[in-house]
Coordinates of C-alpha atoms in Angstrom, one line a residue:
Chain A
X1 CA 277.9 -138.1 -133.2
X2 CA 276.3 -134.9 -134.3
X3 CA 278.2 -133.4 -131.1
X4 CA 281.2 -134.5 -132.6
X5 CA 280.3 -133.3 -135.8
X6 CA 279.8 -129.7 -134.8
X7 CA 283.5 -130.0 -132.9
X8 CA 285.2 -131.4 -135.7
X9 CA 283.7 -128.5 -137.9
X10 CA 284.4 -125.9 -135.2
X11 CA 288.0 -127.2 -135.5
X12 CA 288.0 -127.2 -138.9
X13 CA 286.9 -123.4 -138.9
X14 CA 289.4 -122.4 -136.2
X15 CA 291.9 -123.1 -138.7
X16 CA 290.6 -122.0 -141.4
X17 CA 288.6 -118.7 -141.2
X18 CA 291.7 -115.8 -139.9
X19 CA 293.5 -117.2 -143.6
X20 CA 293.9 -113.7 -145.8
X21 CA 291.8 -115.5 -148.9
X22 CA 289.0 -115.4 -150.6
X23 CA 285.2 -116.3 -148.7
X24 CA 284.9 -118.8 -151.7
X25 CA 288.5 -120.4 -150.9
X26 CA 287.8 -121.1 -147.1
X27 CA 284.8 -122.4 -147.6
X28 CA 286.0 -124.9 -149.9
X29 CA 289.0 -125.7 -147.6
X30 CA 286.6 -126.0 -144.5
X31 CA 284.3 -128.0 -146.5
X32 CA 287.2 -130.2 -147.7
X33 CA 288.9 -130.8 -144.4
X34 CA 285.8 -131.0 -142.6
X35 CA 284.9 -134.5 -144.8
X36 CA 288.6 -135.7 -143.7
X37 CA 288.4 -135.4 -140.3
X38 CA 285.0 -136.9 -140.3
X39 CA 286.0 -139.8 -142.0
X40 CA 289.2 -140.9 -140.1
X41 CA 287.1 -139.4 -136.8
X42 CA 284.5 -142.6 -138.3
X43 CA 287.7 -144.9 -138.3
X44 CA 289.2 -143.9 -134.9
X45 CA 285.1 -144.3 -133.5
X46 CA 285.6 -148.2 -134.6
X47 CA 288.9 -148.3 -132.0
X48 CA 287.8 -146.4 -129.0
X49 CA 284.6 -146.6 -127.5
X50 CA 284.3 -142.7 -126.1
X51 CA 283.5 -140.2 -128.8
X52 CA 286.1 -138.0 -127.4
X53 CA 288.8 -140.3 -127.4
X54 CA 288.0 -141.2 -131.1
X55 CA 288.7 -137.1 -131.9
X56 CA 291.5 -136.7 -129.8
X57 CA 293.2 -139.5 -132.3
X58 CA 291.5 -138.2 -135.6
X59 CA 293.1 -134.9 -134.3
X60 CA 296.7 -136.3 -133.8
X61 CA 296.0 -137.9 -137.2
X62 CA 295.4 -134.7 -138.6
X63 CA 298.0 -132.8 -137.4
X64 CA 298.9 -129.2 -135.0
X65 CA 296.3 -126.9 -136.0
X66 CA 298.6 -124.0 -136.1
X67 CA 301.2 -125.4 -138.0
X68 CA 298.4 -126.5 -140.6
X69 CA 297.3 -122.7 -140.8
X70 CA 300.3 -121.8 -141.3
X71 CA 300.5 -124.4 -144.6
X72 CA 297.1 -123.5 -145.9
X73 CA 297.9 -119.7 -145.9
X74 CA 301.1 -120.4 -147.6
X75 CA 299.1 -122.2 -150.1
X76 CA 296.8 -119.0 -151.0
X77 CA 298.4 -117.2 -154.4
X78 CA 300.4 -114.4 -153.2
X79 CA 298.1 -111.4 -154.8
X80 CA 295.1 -113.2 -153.2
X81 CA 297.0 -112.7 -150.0
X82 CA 297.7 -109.6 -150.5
X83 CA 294.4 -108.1 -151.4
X84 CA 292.2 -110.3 -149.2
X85 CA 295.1 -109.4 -146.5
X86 CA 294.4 -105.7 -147.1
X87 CA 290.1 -106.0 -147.6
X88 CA 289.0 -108.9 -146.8
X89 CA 290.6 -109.9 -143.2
X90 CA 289.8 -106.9 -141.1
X91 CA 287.0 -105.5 -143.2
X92 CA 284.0 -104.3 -140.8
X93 CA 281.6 -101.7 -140.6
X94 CA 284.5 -99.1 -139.5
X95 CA 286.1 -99.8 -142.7
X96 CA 283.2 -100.1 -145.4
X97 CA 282.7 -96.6 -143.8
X98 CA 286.2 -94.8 -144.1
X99 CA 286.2 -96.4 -147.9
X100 CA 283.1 -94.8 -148.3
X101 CA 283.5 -91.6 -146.8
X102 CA 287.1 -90.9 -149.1
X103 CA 285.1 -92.0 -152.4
X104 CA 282.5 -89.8 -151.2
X105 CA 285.1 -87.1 -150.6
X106 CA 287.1 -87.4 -153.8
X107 CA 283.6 -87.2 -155.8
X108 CA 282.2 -84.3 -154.3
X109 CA 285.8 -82.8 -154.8
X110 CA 286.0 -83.8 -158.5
X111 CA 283.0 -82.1 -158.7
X112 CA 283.9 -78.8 -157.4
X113 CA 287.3 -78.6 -159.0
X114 CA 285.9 -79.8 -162.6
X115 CA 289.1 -79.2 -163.9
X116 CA 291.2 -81.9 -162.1
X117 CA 288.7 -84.7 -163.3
X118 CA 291.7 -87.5 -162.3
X119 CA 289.9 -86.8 -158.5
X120 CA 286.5 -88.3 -159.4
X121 CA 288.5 -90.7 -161.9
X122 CA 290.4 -92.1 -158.5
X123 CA 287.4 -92.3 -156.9
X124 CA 285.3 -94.1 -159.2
X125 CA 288.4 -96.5 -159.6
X126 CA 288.6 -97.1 -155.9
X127 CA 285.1 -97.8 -155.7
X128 CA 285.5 -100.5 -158.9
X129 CA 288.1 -102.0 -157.0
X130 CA 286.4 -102.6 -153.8
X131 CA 283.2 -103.8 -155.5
X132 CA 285.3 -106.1 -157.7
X133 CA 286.8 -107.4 -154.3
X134 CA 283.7 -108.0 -152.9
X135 CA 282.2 -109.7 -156.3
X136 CA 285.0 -112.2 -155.5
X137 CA 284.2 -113.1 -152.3
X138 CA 281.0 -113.6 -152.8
X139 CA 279.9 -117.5 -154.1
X140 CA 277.6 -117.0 -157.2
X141 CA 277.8 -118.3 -160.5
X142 CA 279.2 -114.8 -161.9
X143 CA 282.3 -114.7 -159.2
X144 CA 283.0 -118.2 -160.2
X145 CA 283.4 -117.6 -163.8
X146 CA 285.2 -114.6 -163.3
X147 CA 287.3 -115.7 -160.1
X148 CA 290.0 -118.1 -162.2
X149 CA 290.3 -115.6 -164.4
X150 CA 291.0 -112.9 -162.1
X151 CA 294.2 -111.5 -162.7
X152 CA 293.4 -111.1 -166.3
X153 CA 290.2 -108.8 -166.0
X154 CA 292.7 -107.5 -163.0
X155 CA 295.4 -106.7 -165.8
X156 CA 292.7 -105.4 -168.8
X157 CA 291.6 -102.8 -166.3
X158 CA 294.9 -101.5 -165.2
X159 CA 296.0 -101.3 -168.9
X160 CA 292.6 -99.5 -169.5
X161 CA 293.0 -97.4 -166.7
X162 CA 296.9 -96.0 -168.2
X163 CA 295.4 -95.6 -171.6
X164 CA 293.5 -93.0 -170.1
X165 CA 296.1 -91.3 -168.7
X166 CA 298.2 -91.1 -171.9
X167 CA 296.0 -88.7 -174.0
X168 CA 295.3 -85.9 -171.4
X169 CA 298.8 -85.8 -170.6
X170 CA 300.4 -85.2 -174.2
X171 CA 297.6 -82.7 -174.9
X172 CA 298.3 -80.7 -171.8
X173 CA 302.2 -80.7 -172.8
X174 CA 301.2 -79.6 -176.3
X175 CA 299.4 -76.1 -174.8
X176 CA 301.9 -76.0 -171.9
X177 CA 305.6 -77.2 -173.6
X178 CA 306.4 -78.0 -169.8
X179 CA 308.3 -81.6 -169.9
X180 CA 307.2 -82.5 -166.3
X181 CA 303.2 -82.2 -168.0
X182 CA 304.2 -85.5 -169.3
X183 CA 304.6 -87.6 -166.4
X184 CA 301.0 -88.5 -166.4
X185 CA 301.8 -89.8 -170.1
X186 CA 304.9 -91.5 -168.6
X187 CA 303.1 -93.8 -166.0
X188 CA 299.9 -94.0 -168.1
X189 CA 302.2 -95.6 -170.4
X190 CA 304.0 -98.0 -167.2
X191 CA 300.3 -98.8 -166.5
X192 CA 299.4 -100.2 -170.0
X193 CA 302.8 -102.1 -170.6
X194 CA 302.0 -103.7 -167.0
X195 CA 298.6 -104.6 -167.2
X196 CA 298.8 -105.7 -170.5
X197 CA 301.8 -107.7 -169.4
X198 CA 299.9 -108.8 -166.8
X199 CA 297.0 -109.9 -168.7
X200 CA 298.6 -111.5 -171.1
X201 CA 301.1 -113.7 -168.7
X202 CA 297.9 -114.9 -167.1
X203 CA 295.7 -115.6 -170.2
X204 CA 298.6 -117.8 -171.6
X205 CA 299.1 -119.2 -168.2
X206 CA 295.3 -120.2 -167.8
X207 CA 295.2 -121.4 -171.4
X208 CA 298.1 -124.0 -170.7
X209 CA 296.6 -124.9 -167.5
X210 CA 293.0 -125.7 -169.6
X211 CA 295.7 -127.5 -172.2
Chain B
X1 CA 313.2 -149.6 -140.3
X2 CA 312.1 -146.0 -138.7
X3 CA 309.3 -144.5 -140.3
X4 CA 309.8 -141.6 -142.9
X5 CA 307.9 -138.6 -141.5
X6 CA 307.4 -135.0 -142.2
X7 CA 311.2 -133.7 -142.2
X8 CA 312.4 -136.5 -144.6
X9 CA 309.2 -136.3 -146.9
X10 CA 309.1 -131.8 -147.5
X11 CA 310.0 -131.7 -150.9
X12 CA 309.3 -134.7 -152.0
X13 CA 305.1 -135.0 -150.8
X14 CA 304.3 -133.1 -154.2
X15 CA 305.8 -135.6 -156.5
X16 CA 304.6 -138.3 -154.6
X17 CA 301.2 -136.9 -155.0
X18 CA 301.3 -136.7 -158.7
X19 CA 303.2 -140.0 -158.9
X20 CA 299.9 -141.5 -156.8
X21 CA 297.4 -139.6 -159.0
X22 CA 299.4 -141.1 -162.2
X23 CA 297.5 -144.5 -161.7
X24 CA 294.2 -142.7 -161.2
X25 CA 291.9 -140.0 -159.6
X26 CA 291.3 -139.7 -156.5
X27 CA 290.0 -137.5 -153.3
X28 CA 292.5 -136.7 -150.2
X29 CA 292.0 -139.5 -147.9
X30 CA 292.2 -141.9 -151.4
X31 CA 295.7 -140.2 -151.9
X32 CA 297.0 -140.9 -148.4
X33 CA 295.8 -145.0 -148.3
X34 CA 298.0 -144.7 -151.7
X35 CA 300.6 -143.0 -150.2
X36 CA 300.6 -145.4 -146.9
X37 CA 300.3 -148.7 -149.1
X38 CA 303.3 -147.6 -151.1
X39 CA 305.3 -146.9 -148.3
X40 CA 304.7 -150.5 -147.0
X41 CA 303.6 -148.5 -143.7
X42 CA 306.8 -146.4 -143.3
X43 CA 305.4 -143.2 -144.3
X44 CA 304.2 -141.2 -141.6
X45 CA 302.4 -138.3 -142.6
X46 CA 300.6 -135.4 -140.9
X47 CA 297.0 -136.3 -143.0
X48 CA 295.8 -132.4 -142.9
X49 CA 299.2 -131.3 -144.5
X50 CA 298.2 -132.8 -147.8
X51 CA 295.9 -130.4 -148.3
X52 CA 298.6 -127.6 -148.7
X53 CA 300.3 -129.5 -151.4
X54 CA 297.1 -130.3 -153.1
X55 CA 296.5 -126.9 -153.4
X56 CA 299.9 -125.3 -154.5
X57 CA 299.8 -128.3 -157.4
X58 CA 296.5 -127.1 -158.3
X59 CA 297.5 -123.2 -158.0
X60 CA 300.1 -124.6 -160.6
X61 CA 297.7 -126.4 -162.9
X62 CA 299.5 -129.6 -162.2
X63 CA 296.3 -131.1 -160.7
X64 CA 292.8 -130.5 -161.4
X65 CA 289.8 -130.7 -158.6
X66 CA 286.1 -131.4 -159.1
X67 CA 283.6 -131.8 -156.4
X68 CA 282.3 -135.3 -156.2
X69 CA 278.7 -135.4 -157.6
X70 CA 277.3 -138.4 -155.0
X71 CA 278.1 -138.7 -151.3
X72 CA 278.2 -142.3 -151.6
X73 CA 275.7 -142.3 -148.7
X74 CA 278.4 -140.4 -146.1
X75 CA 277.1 -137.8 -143.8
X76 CA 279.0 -134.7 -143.7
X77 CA 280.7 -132.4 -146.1
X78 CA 281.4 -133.3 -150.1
X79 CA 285.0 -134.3 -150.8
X80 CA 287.1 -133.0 -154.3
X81 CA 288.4 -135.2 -156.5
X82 CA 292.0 -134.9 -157.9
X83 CA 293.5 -135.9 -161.3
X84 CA 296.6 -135.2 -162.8
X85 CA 296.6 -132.6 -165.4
X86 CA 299.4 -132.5 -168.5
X87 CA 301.4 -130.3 -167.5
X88 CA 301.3 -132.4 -163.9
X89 CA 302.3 -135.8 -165.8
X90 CA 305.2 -133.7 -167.5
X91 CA 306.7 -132.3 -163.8
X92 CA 306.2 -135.6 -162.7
X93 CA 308.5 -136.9 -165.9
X94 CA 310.9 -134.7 -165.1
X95 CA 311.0 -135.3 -161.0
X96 CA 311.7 -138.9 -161.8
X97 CA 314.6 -138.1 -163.7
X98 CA 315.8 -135.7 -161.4
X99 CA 315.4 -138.0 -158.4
X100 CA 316.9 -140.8 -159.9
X101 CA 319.9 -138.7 -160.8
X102 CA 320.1 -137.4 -157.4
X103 CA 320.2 -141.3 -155.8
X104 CA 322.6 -142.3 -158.3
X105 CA 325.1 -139.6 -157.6
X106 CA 324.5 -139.5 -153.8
X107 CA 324.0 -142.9 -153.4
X108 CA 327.8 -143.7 -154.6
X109 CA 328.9 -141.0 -152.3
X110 CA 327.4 -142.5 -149.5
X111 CA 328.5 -146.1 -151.1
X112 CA 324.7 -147.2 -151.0
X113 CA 323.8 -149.5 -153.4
X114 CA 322.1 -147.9 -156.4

């Protein structure tokens, strides 16, 4: 049995770990599917008398193992796939390293060109992204509060991140007069209007959900 | 009678979900018996392709999971149980009326009774 066990969990994780989603959303789904297949696997055990036998049919019960990927991925919310598709699926040492050598880069260049600050702004922005990735793939009471409400805090920060941009700009066109000075204004501006679109689409859309 | 499998069922497994949930919670292998009984048998599904559809009605609030507190003295991993939320029981209003619309008006095409 405990043989069987470890197959039908090894099964289970075949499927379910190259999904582009969060840690905390495979192991649910793994921990999920793996008490389904045990428990028909516990049915077919009372037809056939091999152990193996008993799998193969909970398997057929269950269905093609590819084909069910293929379901469960398409279940995962599409920014979920998105991000976790670009930093969570293929994100190894060689990558944690690059991420941290270009915030690393932009800082240090911030810092000797003091005058184009939005450098070491980038940077510290890349780095809150990445460490807000990682907070959400992580299974703790903090990324469980903030993980259903996600796309919110993910809206807030991009409307707080334009409003930033908005200020510098127009004072830089009021000592220069030179129109294209206010481009930064322009998409500070697109920034807010998204983000706060953003966050408010999914605060209205979590508060009907809660209704 | 030949069974009613996969092909026949895609776009349909949702509502039957939330139509099962109607009567009362329930985990995954729950829904499926439900689904089986209600078919008389003739519903053959794939069991691991509920969980898709469990999860895109709860990514659209129309179901809400909670892990089950007890194992009931099972070995092996917890199991979630599934209710239907409002805005679930209101899709599923609305699917009724669609569907029934749909068998009335394709049923007289095809000179079915209705």
């Amino acid at each position: 049995m405990n043989r069987e066990l470890l197959h039908c969990r090894e099964k289970i994780a075949r499927m379910v770990q190259p999904l582009a989603a969060s840690s905390g959303r495979k192991r649910a789904m793994q921990e999920e599917l793996q008490a389904h297949l045990l428990a028909i696997f516990e049915e077919e055990s009372a037809h056939y008398s091999s152990e193996k036998t008993a799998m193969q049919a909970a398997m057929s019960r269950f269905g093609n193992a590819d084909e069910l990927s293929k379901q469960l991925q398409a279940s995962v919310p599409f920014l979920e796939r998105v991000i976790y598709s670009c930093f969570g699926q293929k994100e190894n040492g060689m990558s944690r390293f690059w991420i941290t050598a270009l915030v690393v880069a932009m800082i240090v260049w911030g810092l000797i060109i003091r005058e184009h600050a939005e450098f070491m702004f980038g940077a510290l922005c890349m780095l809150g992204a990445v460490g807000f990735c990682h907070l959400l793939q992580r299974d703790n009471a903090l990324s469980r509060a903030i993980r259903p409400r996600w796309q919110e805090l993910a809206g807030f920060f991009v409307a707080l991140l334009g409003s930033g941009m908005i200020l510098p700009g127009l004072a830089h066109y009021k000592q220069t007069l030179d129109p294209f000075t206010l481009l930064p204004s322009a998409l500070g501006t697109a920034l807010v209007l998204s983000g706060l679109t953003i966050a408010i689409y999914n605060w209205r859309k979590n508060r009907a959900r809660l209704a | 009678m030949p069974a009613i499998d996969g092909d026949k069922l895609r776009g349909h497994l949702e509502m039957l979900i939330l139509a099962t949930l109607e009567k009362d919670e329930a985990h995954g292998l729950e829904i499926l018996r439900r689904l089986e009984a209600g078919g008389c048998g003739l519903l053959k599904l794939k069991e691991g392709s509920l969980y898709p559809a469990l999860y895109r009605l709860e990514a659209a609030g129309e179901v809400e999971a909670v892990w089950e507190k007890d194992n009931h003295g099972r070995r092996g991993a917890r199991r979630r149980i599934y209710r239907l939320s409002s805005k679930g029981g209101r899709r599923l209003k609305q699917a009724r009326g669609d569907f029934q619309q749909f068998v009335s008006v394709v049923g007289g095409i095809l000179g079915a009774p209705v």
